[in-house]
Coordinates of N, CA and C in Angstrom, one line a residue:
X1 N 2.5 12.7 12.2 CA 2.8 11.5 11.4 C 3.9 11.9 10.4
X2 N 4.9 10.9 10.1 CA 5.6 11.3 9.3 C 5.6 10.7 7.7
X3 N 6.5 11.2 7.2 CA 6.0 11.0 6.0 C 6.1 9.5 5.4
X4 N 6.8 8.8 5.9 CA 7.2 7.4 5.9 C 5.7 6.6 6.5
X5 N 5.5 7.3 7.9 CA 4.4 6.5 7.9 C 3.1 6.8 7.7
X6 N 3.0 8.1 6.7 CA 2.1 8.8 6.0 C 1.5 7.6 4.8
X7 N 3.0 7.5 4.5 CA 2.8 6.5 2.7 C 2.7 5.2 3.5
X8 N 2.9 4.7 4.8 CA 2.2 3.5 5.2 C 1.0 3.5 5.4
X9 N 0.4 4.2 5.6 CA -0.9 4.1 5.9 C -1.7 4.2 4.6
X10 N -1.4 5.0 4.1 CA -2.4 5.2 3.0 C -2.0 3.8 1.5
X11 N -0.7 3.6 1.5 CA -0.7 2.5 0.8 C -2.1 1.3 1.2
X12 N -1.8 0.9 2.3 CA -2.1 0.3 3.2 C -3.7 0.0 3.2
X13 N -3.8 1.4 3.2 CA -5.7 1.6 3.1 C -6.3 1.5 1.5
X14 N -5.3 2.3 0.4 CA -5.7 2.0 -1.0 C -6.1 0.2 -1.6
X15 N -4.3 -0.2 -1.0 CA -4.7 -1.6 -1.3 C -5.7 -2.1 -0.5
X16 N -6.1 -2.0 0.8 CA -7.3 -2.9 1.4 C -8.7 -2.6 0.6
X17 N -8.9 -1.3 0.0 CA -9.7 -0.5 -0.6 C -10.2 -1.5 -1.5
X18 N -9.2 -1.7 -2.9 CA -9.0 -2.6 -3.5 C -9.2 -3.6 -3.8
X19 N -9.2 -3.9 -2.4 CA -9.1 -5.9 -2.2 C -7.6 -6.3 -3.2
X20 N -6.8 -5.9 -3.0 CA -5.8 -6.6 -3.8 C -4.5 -7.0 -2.5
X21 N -4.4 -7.8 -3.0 CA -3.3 -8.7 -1.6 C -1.8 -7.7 -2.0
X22 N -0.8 -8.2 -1.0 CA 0.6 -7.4 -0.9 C 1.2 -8.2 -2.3
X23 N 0.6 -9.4 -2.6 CA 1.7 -10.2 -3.8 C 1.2 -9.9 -4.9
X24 N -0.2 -9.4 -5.2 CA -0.6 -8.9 -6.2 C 0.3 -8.0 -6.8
X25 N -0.4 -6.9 -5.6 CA 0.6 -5.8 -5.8 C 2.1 -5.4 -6.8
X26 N 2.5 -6.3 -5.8 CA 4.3 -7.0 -5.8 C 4.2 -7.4 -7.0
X27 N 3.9 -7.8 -8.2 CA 3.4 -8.8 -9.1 C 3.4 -7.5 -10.0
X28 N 2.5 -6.6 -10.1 CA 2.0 -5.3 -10.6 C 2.9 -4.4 -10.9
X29 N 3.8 -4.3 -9.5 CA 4.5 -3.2 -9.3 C 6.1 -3.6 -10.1
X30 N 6.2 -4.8 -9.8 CA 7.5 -5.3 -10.3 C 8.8 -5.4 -8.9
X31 N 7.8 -6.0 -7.8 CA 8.6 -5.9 -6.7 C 8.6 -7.5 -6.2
X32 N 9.1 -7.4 -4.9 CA 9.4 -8.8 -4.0 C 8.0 -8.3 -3.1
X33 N 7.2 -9.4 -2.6 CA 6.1 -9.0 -1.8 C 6.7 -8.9 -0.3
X34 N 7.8 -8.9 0.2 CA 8.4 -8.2 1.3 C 8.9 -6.9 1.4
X35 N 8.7 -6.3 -0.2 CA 9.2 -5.3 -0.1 C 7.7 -4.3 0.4
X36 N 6.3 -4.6 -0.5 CA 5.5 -4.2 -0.3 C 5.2 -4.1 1.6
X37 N 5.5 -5.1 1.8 CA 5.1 -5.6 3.5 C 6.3 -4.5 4.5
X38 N 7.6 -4.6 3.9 CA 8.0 -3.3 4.7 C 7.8 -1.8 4.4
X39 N 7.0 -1.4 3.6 CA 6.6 0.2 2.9 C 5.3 0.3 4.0
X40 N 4.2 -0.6 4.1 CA 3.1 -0.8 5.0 C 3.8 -1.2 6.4
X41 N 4.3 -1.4 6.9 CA 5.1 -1.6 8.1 C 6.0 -0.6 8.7
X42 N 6.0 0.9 7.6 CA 7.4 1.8 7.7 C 8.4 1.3 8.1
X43 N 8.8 0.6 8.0 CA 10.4 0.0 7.8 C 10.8 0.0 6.6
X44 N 10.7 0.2 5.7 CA 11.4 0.2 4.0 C 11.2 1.9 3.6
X45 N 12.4 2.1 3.0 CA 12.3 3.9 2.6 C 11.7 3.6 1.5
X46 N 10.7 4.1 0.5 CA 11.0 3.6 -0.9 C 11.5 4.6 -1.7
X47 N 12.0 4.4 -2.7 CA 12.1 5.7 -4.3 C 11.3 5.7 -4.5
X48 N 10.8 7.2 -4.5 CA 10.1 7.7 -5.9 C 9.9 7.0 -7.0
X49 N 10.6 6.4 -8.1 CA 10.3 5.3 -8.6 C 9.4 4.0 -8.7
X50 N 9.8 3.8 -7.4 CA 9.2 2.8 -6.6 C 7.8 3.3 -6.5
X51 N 7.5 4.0 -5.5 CA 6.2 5.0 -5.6 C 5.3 5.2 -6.5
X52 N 6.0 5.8 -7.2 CA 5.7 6.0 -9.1 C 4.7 4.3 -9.8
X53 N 5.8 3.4 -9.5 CA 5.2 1.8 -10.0 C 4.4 1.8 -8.9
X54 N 3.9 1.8 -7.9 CA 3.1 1.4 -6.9 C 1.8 1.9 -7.1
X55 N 2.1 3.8 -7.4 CA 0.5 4.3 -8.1 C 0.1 4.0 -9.6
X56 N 1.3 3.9 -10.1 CA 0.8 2.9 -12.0 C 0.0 1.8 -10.9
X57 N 0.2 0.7 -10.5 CA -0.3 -0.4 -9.8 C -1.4 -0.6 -9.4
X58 N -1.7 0.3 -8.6 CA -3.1 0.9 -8.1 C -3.9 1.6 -8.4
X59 N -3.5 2.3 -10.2 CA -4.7 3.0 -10.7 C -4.9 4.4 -10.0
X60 N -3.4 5.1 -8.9 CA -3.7 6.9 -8.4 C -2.4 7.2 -8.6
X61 N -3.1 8.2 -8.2 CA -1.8 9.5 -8.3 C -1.2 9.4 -6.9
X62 N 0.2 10.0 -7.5 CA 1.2 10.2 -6.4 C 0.8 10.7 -4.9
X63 N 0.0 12.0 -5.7 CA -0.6 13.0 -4.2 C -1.3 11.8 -3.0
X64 N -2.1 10.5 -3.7 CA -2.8 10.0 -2.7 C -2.0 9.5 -1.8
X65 N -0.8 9.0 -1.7 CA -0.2 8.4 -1.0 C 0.1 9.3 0.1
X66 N 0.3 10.1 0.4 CA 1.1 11.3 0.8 C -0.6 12.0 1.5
X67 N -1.5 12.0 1.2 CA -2.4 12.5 1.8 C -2.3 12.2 3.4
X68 N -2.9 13.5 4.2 CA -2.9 13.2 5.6 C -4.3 12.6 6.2
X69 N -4.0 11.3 6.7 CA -5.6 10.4 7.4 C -5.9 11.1 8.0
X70 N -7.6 11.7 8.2 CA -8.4 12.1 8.9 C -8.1 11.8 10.1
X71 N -8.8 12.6 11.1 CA -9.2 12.5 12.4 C -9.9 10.9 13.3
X72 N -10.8 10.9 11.8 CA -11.6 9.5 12.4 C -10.7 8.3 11.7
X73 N -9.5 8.3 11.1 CA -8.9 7.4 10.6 C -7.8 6.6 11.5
X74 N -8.6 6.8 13.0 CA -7.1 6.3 13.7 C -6.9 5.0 14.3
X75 N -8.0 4.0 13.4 CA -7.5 2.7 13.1 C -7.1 2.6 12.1
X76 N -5.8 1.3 11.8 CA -5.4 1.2 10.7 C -6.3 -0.2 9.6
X77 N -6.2 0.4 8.8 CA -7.2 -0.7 7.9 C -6.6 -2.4 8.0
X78 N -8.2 -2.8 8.1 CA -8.1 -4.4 8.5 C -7.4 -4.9 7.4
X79 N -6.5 -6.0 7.4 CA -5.5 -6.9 6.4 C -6.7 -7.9 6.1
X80 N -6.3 -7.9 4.5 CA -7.6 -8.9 3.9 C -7.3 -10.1 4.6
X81 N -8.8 -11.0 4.2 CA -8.7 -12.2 5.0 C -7.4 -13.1 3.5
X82 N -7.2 -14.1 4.6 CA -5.7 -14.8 4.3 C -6.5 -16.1 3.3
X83 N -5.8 -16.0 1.6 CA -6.1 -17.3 1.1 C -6.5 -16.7 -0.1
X84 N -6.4 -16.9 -1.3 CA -6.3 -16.9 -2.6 C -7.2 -15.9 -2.9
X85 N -7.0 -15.1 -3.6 CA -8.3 -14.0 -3.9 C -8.4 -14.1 -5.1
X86 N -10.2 -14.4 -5.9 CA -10.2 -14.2 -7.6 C -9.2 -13.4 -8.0
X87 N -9.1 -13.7 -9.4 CA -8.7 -12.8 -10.5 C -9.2 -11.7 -10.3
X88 N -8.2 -10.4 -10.1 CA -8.9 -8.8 -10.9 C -9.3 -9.3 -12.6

């Protein structure tokens, strides 16, 4: 796996972790919620920067993103169900 879609997966899995939607996020981070949707999709490279705002966002460290998914992790985490989620 590469490193692009290293930080897709694990974005991916933190925010589902979370329960926090892609627009939250986007909202948090100080991005467009298409941008979030191509970083989870590996189509978008991001900066470091970017990255940086994503774990401010999420409450981790850099390293999590970049961690390698287990053996038993070789489905990708289910996308929350679709439609307004409470307030954090």
């Amino acid at each position: 796996m590469n490193g692009r879609a290293r930080v897709a997966w694990n974005l991916r899995r933190i925010r589902a972790e979370k329960q926090i939607t892609q627009e939250a996020l986007a909202v948090d981070a100080g991005v467009d919620r298409t941008t979030i949707s191509g970083i989870e999709r590996a189509e978008f490279n991001p900066s470091l920067d970017l990255l940086d705002r994503l774990c401010a966002a999420l409450s981790v460290d850099l390293a999590e993103l970049l961690v390698v998914p287990a053996a038993h992790e070789g489905v990708p985490p289910l996308p929350l169900k679709a439609g307004r989620k409470p307030k954090r």
